Amino acid sequence: MSINEQKTQALQGIKVLDLSRVLAGPSCTQILADLGAEVIKVERPIVGDETRQWNPPVFPDGTSAYFATVNRNKKSVTVDITCPEGQNIIRQLCADADILVENFKVGGLKKYGLDYESLKKLNPRLIYASLTGFGQTGPESHRPGYDYIIQGMSGLMSITGPSEGLPHKVGVAVVDLFTGLQLVIGIQAALIARQFTGKGQLVDVSLFDSAITMTANIGQNYLANHQVPPRLGNAHPSIVPYQVFETNQNQHIILACGNDSQFASVCRVMQTEWNTDTRFSSNPNRVKYREILIPLMSEIFVTKSRDEWLTLFEEAGVPCGPINTIAEAIEMEQTLQRNMIIDFAKLGRPVQTLGNPIKLSDTPVQYRNPPPTLSENTDEILSRYYSTEQLQELKKKGVV
């Protein structure tokens, strides 16, 4: 949806107080903002969210690319929550808020009187969404959470990367992002429940729990057979050939050959008769003899370019795809036509962001505002609760 179009949105009228920082929590609140909620991002005076300083790269106006990743459509208010006046401001904001999102360590907000038990007395309808490293309970609950460390602790890294050498993390903070999505789902469920009960509730989502869930069928396999799964790099444990191959020009192709009929097509394209060899004629045999077959295929793959192979395999009906660079992926016509690159130049800011993948026919995502500058909306928001003189006094004290 273009920036200038205006339609009713799914979460229009919902007020969210965002006390989270870095990536996981802000990714959750950006989704809520995209869906129409008013998200008030509470930042520290002067410093702000630390990702404002995570650069380079930056856009021409100085906006950190990292900060821009998960902060569009929000309003920035600066409040020092470590002082009593700042805590009172947060209570004022919470009194008529629908949702509060925070990612402090367990108990981190209790010392300020901003924990769930304290705030629900002020506003029983408040949905208090807490994103932590390990959740509100359990022997590890006191520990801080970092995506990289959680990828290791959860087992994800043990199944990622080549069979030899070091385990690998995923190239982006995938646990942070996945957990942010889980928090959105929990918040939406709590909103629906509130329609029936009239009450808010605590939504407790952790990076570690989310990462355990992300092990999916591999974790489930362990529950079934109690065998520790190996690391296979780009290969598939049960299907061959189903992996990455290098072509010439140092490019790569993914071949996803899922059955014997497709393998026969692969052989025709590569002008071989491997499918008539008893070692390779069936998938179980190809799995057994993969260390013989894969080197043979690799020798042929380097004789043509990635795009030549893609054309041949697609014509033969064999599932395949390129390993694009980020530039190639972002510049694809598919990316552009799906409105996945948002340019805020029309609003006077030389900032672009990646779009929202949720496409709703009647209450679409809207891109109302670029990522806010620090404290951009402090006066706008706090003037709802404080006079001009009171605001000036709070500024003099460094509270806002």
PDB file of N, CA and C in Angstrom, residues 323-390:
ATOM      1  N   ILE A 323      20.830 -18.677  -5.316  1.00  0.00           N
ATOM      2  CA  ILE A 323      21.188 -18.035  -4.059  1.00  0.00           C
ATOM      3  C   ILE A 323      21.554 -16.601  -4.414  1.00  0.00           C
ATOM      4  N   ASN A 324      20.587 -15.728  -4.228  1.00  0.00           N
ATOM      5  CA  ASN A 324      20.778 -14.325  -4.575  1.00  0.00           C
ATOM      6  C   ASN A 324      21.598 -13.604  -3.520  1.00  0.00           C
ATOM      7  N   THR A 325      22.275 -12.584  -3.943  1.00  0.00           N
ATOM      8  CA  THR A 325      22.818 -11.634  -2.983  1.00  0.00           C
ATOM      9  C   THR A 325      21.651 -10.812  -2.432  1.00  0.00           C
ATOM     10  N   ILE A 326      21.880 -10.087  -1.344  1.00  0.00           N
ATOM     11  CA  ILE A 326      20.840  -9.214  -0.812  1.00  0.00           C
ATOM     12  C   ILE A 326      20.418  -8.199  -1.875  1.00  0.00           C
ATOM     13  N   ALA A 327      21.380  -7.674  -2.607  1.00  0.00           N
ATOM     14  CA  ALA A 327      21.062  -6.702  -3.656  1.00  0.00           C
ATOM     15  C   ALA A 327      20.148  -7.316  -4.708  1.00  0.00           C
ATOM     16  N   GLU A 328      20.473  -8.526  -5.156  1.00  0.00           N
ATOM     17  CA  GLU A 328      19.649  -9.178  -6.174  1.00  0.00           C
ATOM     18  C   GLU A 328      18.234  -9.426  -5.659  1.00  0.00           C
ATOM     19  N   ALA A 329      18.114  -9.856  -4.404  1.00  0.00           N
ATOM     20  CA  ALA A 329      16.793 -10.149  -3.843  1.00  0.00           C
ATOM     21  C   ALA A 329      15.951  -8.881  -3.721  1.00  0.00           C
ATOM     22  N   ILE A 330      16.554  -7.803  -3.227  1.00  0.00           N
ATOM     23  CA  ILE A 330      15.802  -6.563  -3.023  1.00  0.00           C
ATOM     24  C   ILE A 330      15.411  -5.924  -4.350  1.00  0.00           C
ATOM     25  N   GLU A 331      16.218  -6.112  -5.379  1.00  0.00           N
ATOM     26  CA  GLU A 331      15.940  -5.492  -6.670  1.00  0.00           C
ATOM     27  C   GLU A 331      15.072  -6.345  -7.589  1.00  0.00           C
ATOM     28  N   MET A 332      14.632  -7.518  -7.120  1.00  0.00           N
ATOM     29  CA  MET A 332      13.743  -8.353  -7.931  1.00  0.00           C
ATOM     30  C   MET A 332      12.415  -7.643  -8.184  1.00  0.00           C
ATOM     31  N   GLU A 333      11.875  -7.827  -9.360  1.00  0.00           N
ATOM     32  CA  GLU A 333      10.575  -7.229  -9.674  1.00  0.00           C
ATOM     33  C   GLU A 333       9.493  -7.744  -8.732  1.00  0.00           C
ATOM     34  N   GLN A 334       9.607  -8.999  -8.307  1.00  0.00           N
ATOM     35  CA  GLN A 334       8.656  -9.561  -7.353  1.00  0.00           C
ATOM     36  C   GLN A 334       8.661  -8.769  -6.043  1.00  0.00           C
ATOM     37  N   THR A 335       9.852  -8.419  -5.576  1.00  0.00           N
ATOM     38  CA  THR A 335       9.989  -7.626  -4.357  1.00  0.00           C
ATOM     39  C   THR A 335       9.308  -6.274  -4.512  1.00  0.00           C
ATOM     40  N   LEU A 336       9.546  -5.624  -5.647  1.00  0.00           N
ATOM     41  CA  LEU A 336       9.016  -4.281  -5.858  1.00  0.00           C
ATOM     42  C   LEU A 336       7.499  -4.299  -6.035  1.00  0.00           C
ATOM     43  N   GLN A 337       6.987  -5.250  -6.801  1.00  0.00           N
ATOM     44  CA  GLN A 337       5.544  -5.292  -7.042  1.00  0.00           C
ATOM     45  C   GLN A 337       4.755  -5.673  -5.798  1.00  0.00           C
ATOM     46  N   ARG A 338       5.395  -6.352  -4.849  1.00  0.00           N
ATOM     47  CA  ARG A 338       4.725  -6.704  -3.590  1.00  0.00           C
ATOM     48  C   ARG A 338       4.861  -5.590  -2.553  1.00  0.00           C
ATOM     49  N   ASN A 339       5.360  -4.434  -2.973  1.00  0.00           N
ATOM     50  CA  ASN A 339       5.466  -3.263  -2.097  1.00  0.00           C
ATOM     51  C   ASN A 339       6.319  -3.569  -0.870  1.00  0.00           C
ATOM     52  N   MET A 340       7.440  -4.242  -1.094  1.00  0.00           N
ATOM     53  CA  MET A 340       8.306  -4.643   0.012  1.00  0.00           C
ATOM     54  C   MET A 340       9.460  -3.658   0.250  1.00  0.00           C
ATOM     55  N   ILE A 341       9.524  -2.582  -0.519  1.00  0.00           N
ATOM     56  CA  ILE A 341      10.494  -1.520  -0.276  1.00  0.00           C
ATOM     57  C   ILE A 341       9.704  -0.225  -0.108  1.00  0.00           C
ATOM     58  N   ILE A 342       9.800   0.381   1.057  1.00  0.00           N
ATOM     59  CA  ILE A 342       9.026   1.573   1.368  1.00  0.00           C
ATOM     60  C   ILE A 342       9.952   2.783   1.399  1.00  0.00           C
ATOM     61  N   ASP A 343       9.620   3.782   0.596  1.00  0.00           N
ATOM     62  CA  ASP A 343      10.436   4.991   0.484  1.00  0.00           C
ATOM     63  C   ASP A 343       9.679   6.158   1.122  1.00  0.00           C
ATOM     64  N   PHE A 344      10.270   6.751   2.160  1.00  0.00           N
ATOM     65  CA  PHE A 344       9.629   7.851   2.867  1.00  0.00           C
ATOM     66  C   PHE A 344      10.032   9.219   2.325  1.00  0.00           C
ATOM     67  N   ALA A 345      10.608   9.258   1.123  1.00  0.00           N
ATOM     68  CA  ALA A 345      11.025  10.528   0.534  1.00  0.00           C
ATOM     69  C   ALA A 345       9.844  11.476   0.368  1.00  0.00           C
ATOM     70  N   LYS A 346       8.661  10.930   0.066  1.00  0.00           N
ATOM     71  CA  LYS A 346       7.477  11.771  -0.109  1.00  0.00           C
ATOM     72  C   LYS A 346       7.105  12.505   1.175  1.00  0.00           C
ATOM     73  N   LEU A 347       7.534  11.965   2.313  1.00  0.00           N
ATOM     74  CA  LEU A 347       7.263  12.609   3.596  1.00  0.00           C
ATOM     75  C   LEU A 347       8.432  13.459   4.069  1.00  0.00           C
ATOM     76  N   GLY A 348       9.380  13.673   3.165  1.00  0.00           N
ATOM     77  CA  GLY A 348      10.485  14.569   3.484  1.00  0.00           C
ATOM     78  C   GLY A 348      11.651  13.931   4.207  1.00  0.00           C
ATOM     79  N   ARG A 349      11.696  12.599   4.267  1.00  0.00           N
ATOM     80  CA  ARG A 349      12.806  11.909   4.932  1.00  0.00           C
ATOM     81  C   ARG A 349      13.474  10.951   3.940  1.00  0.00           C
ATOM     82  N   PRO A 350      14.777  11.061   3.743  1.00  0.00           N
ATOM     83  CA  PRO A 350      15.475  10.188   2.787  1.00  0.00           C
ATOM     84  C   PRO A 350      15.766   8.814   3.397  1.00  0.00           C
ATOM     85  N   VAL A 351      14.707   8.130   3.823  1.00  0.00           N
ATOM     86  CA  VAL A 351      14.840   6.836   4.494  1.00  0.00           C
ATOM     87  C   VAL A 351      13.981   5.808   3.763  1.00  0.00           C
ATOM     88  N   GLN A 352      14.523   4.637   3.573  1.00  0.00           N
ATOM     89  CA  GLN A 352      13.764   3.508   3.038  1.00  0.00           C
ATOM     90  C   GLN A 352      13.745   2.399   4.077  1.00  0.00           C
ATOM     91  N   THR A 353      12.665   1.617   4.091  1.00  0.00           N
ATOM     92  CA  THR A 353      12.595   0.450   4.967  1.00  0.00           C
ATOM     93  C   THR A 353      12.050  -0.733   4.184  1.00  0.00           C
ATOM     94  N   LEU A 354      12.304  -1.925   4.698  1.00  0.00           N
ATOM     95  CA  LEU A 354      11.706  -3.130   4.130  1.00  0.00           C
ATOM     96  C   LEU A 354      10.242  -3.176   4.533  1.00  0.00           C
ATOM     97  N   GLY A 355       9.380  -3.604   3.620  1.00  0.00           N
ATOM     98  CA  GLY A 355       7.941  -3.571   3.851  1.00  0.00           C
ATOM     99  C   GLY A 355       7.446  -4.686   4.747  1.00  0.00           C
ATOM    100  N   ASN A 356       6.166  -4.600   5.071  1.00  0.00           N
ATOM    101  CA  ASN A 356       5.500  -5.608   5.895  1.00  0.00           C
ATOM    102  C   ASN A 356       4.919  -6.697   4.994  1.00  0.00           C
ATOM    103  N   PRO A 357       5.154  -7.979   5.294  1.00  0.00           N
ATOM    104  CA  PRO A 357       4.661  -9.047   4.420  1.00  0.00           C
ATOM    105  C   PRO A 357       3.170  -9.340   4.570  1.00  0.00           C
ATOM    106  N   ILE A 358       2.510  -8.752   5.580  1.00  0.00           N
ATOM    107  CA  ILE A 358       1.088  -9.020   5.799  1.00  0.00           C
ATOM    108  C   ILE A 358       0.263  -8.186   4.828  1.00  0.00           C
ATOM    109  N   LYS A 359      -0.539  -8.837   4.014  1.00  0.00           N
ATOM    110  CA  LYS A 359      -1.391  -8.153   3.050  1.00  0.00           C
ATOM    111  C   LYS A 359      -2.857  -8.413   3.426  1.00  0.00           C
ATOM    112  N   LEU A 360      -3.554  -7.370   3.882  1.00  0.00           N
ATOM    113  CA  LEU A 360      -4.952  -7.476   4.280  1.00  0.00           C
ATOM    114  C   LEU A 360      -5.814  -6.727   3.273  1.00  0.00           C
ATOM    115  N   SER A 361      -6.896  -7.348   2.814  1.00  0.00           N
ATOM    116  CA  SER A 361      -7.701  -6.748   1.749  1.00  0.00           C
ATOM    117  C   SER A 361      -8.516  -5.555   2.228  1.00  0.00           C
ATOM    118  N   ASP A 362      -9.044  -5.595   3.463  1.00  0.00           N
ATOM    119  CA  ASP A 362      -9.945  -4.541   3.924  1.00  0.00           C
ATOM    120  C   ASP A 362      -9.311  -3.583   4.930  1.00  0.00           C
ATOM    121  N   THR A 363      -8.354  -4.045   5.702  1.00  0.00           N
ATOM    122  CA  THR A 363      -7.695  -3.190   6.700  1.00  0.00           C
ATOM    123  C   THR A 363      -6.180  -3.275   6.508  1.00  0.00           C
ATOM    124  N   PRO A 364      -5.694  -2.750   5.389  1.00  0.00           N
ATOM    125  CA  PRO A 364      -4.286  -2.977   5.018  1.00  0.00           C
ATOM    126  C   PRO A 364      -3.296  -2.252   5.915  1.00  0.00           C
ATOM    127  N   VAL A 365      -2.088  -2.782   5.897  1.00  0.00           N
ATOM    128  CA  VAL A 365      -0.953  -2.108   6.519  1.00  0.00           C
ATOM    129  C   VAL A 365      -0.773  -0.745   5.869  1.00  0.00           C
ATOM    130  N   GLN A 366      -0.423   0.250   6.688  1.00  0.00           N
ATOM    131  CA  GLN A 366      -0.128   1.574   6.153  1.00  0.00           C
ATOM    132  C   GLN A 366       1.236   2.023   6.652  1.00  0.00           C
ATOM    133  N   TYR A 367       1.878   2.849   5.845  1.00  0.00           N
ATOM    134  CA  TYR A 367       3.192   3.387   6.210  1.00  0.00           C
ATOM    135  C   TYR A 367       3.026   4.887   6.403  1.00  0.00           C
ATOM    136  N   ARG A 368       2.701   5.265   7.642  1.00  0.00           N
ATOM    137  CA  ARG A 368       2.311   6.634   7.941  1.00  0.00           C
ATOM    138  C   ARG A 368       3.507   7.543   8.196  1.00  0.00           C
ATOM    139  N   ASN A 369       4.510   7.005   8.899  1.00  0.00           N
ATOM    140  CA  ASN A 369       5.631   7.841   9.330  1.00  0.00           C
ATOM    141  C   ASN A 369       6.938   7.073   9.238  1.00  0.00           C
ATOM    142  N   PRO A 370       8.018   7.771   8.883  1.00  0.00           N
ATOM    143  CA  PRO A 370       9.343   7.138   8.927  1.00  0.00           C
ATOM    144  C   PRO A 370       9.762   6.927  10.373  1.00  0.00           C
ATOM    145  N   PRO A 371      10.845   6.184  10.609  1.00  0.00           N
ATOM    146  CA  PRO A 371      11.343   6.041  11.978  1.00  0.00           C
ATOM    147  C   PRO A 371      11.536   7.415  12.608  1.00  0.00           C
ATOM    148  N   PRO A 372      11.041   7.635  13.822  1.00  0.00           N
ATOM    149  CA  PRO A 372      11.068   8.985  14.393  1.00  0.00           C
ATOM    150  C   PRO A 372      12.463   9.414  14.812  1.00  0.00           C
ATOM    151  N   THR A 373      12.701  10.712  14.773  1.00  0.00           N
ATOM    152  CA  THR A 373      13.912  11.241  15.382  1.00  0.00           C
ATOM    153  C   THR A 373      13.734  11.192  16.893  1.00  0.00           C
ATOM    154  N   LEU A 374      14.837  11.218  17.612  1.00  0.00           N
ATOM    155  CA  LEU A 374      14.779  11.089  19.067  1.00  0.00           C
ATOM    156  C   LEU A 374      13.962  12.223  19.680  1.00  0.00           C
ATOM    157  N   SER A 375      12.972  11.870  20.491  1.00  0.00           N
ATOM    158  CA  SER A 375      12.116  12.814  21.222  1.00  0.00           C
ATOM    159  C   SER A 375      11.208  13.629  20.303  1.00  0.00           C
ATOM    160  N   GLU A 376      11.050  13.181  19.062  1.00  0.00           N
ATOM    161  CA  GLU A 376      10.271  13.934  18.078  1.00  0.00           C
ATOM    162  C   GLU A 376       8.851  14.238  18.558  1.00  0.00           C
ATOM    163  N   ASN A 377       8.260  13.329  19.334  1.00  0.00           N
ATOM    164  CA  ASN A 377       6.847  13.456  19.695  1.00  0.00           C
ATOM    165  C   ASN A 377       6.610  13.671  21.186  1.00  0.00           C
ATOM    166  N   THR A 378       7.671  14.021  21.919  1.00  0.00           N
ATOM    167  CA  THR A 378       7.519  14.180  23.371  1.00  0.00           C
ATOM    168  C   THR A 378       6.458  15.221  23.712  1.00  0.00           C
ATOM    169  N   ASP A 379       6.537  16.399  23.121  1.00  0.00           N
ATOM    170  CA  ASP A 379       5.571  17.460  23.428  1.00  0.00           C
ATOM    171  C   ASP A 379       4.158  17.051  23.006  1.00  0.00           C
ATOM    172  N   GLU A 380       4.041  16.464  21.807  1.00  0.00           N
ATOM    173  CA  GLU A 380       2.726  16.049  21.302  1.00  0.00           C
ATOM    174  C   GLU A 380       2.032  15.089  22.258  1.00  0.00           C
ATOM    175  N   ILE A 381       2.771  14.087  22.734  1.00  0.00           N
ATOM    176  CA  ILE A 381       2.163  13.057  23.575  1.00  0.00           C
ATOM    177  C   ILE A 381       1.941  13.556  24.997  1.00  0.00           C
ATOM    178  N   LEU A 382       2.955  14.156  25.598  1.00  0.00           N
ATOM    179  CA  LEU A 382       2.851  14.521  27.012  1.00  0.00           C
ATOM    180  C   LEU A 382       1.958  15.726  27.248  1.00  0.00           C
ATOM    181  N   SER A 383       1.697  16.511  26.205  1.00  0.00           N
ATOM    182  CA  SER A 383       0.769  17.632  26.372  1.00  0.00           C
ATOM    183  C   SER A 383      -0.663  17.154  26.618  1.00  0.00           C
ATOM    184  N   ARG A 384      -0.902  15.874  26.397  1.00  0.00           N
ATOM    185  CA  ARG A 384      -2.215  15.309  26.734  1.00  0.00           C
ATOM    186  C   ARG A 384      -2.399  15.220  28.244  1.00  0.00           C
ATOM    187  N   TYR A 385      -1.297  15.198  28.967  1.00  0.00           N
ATOM    188  CA  TYR A 385      -1.352  14.967  30.409  1.00  0.00           C
ATOM    189  C   TYR A 385      -0.782  16.112  31.228  1.00  0.00           C
ATOM    190  N   TYR A 386       0.067  16.961  30.606  1.00  0.00           N
ATOM    191  CA  TYR A 386       0.761  18.002  31.345  1.00  0.00           C
ATOM    192  C   TYR A 386       0.597  19.345  30.641  1.00  0.00           C
ATOM    193  N   SER A 387       0.583  20.409  31.444  1.00  0.00           N
ATOM    194  CA  SER A 387       0.531  21.759  30.887  1.00  0.00           C
ATOM    195  C   SER A 387       1.886  22.130  30.300  1.00  0.00           C
ATOM    196  N   THR A 388       1.912  23.213  29.536  1.00  0.00           N
ATOM    197  CA  THR A 388       3.170  23.674  28.944  1.00  0.00           C
ATOM    198  C   THR A 388       4.197  23.992  30.023  1.00  0.00           C
ATOM    199  N   GLU A 389       3.743  24.591  31.103  1.00  0.00           N
ATOM    200  CA  GLU A 389       4.654  24.941  32.196  1.00  0.00           C
ATOM    201  C   GLU A 389       5.219  23.691  32.862  1.00  0.00           C
ATOM    202  N   GLN A 390       4.367  22.691  33.048  1.00  0.00           N
ATOM    203  CA  GLN A 390       4.830  21.440  33.670  1.00  0.00           C
ATOM    204  C   GLN A 390       5.847  20.736  32.776  1.00  0.00           C
TER     205      GLN A 390
END
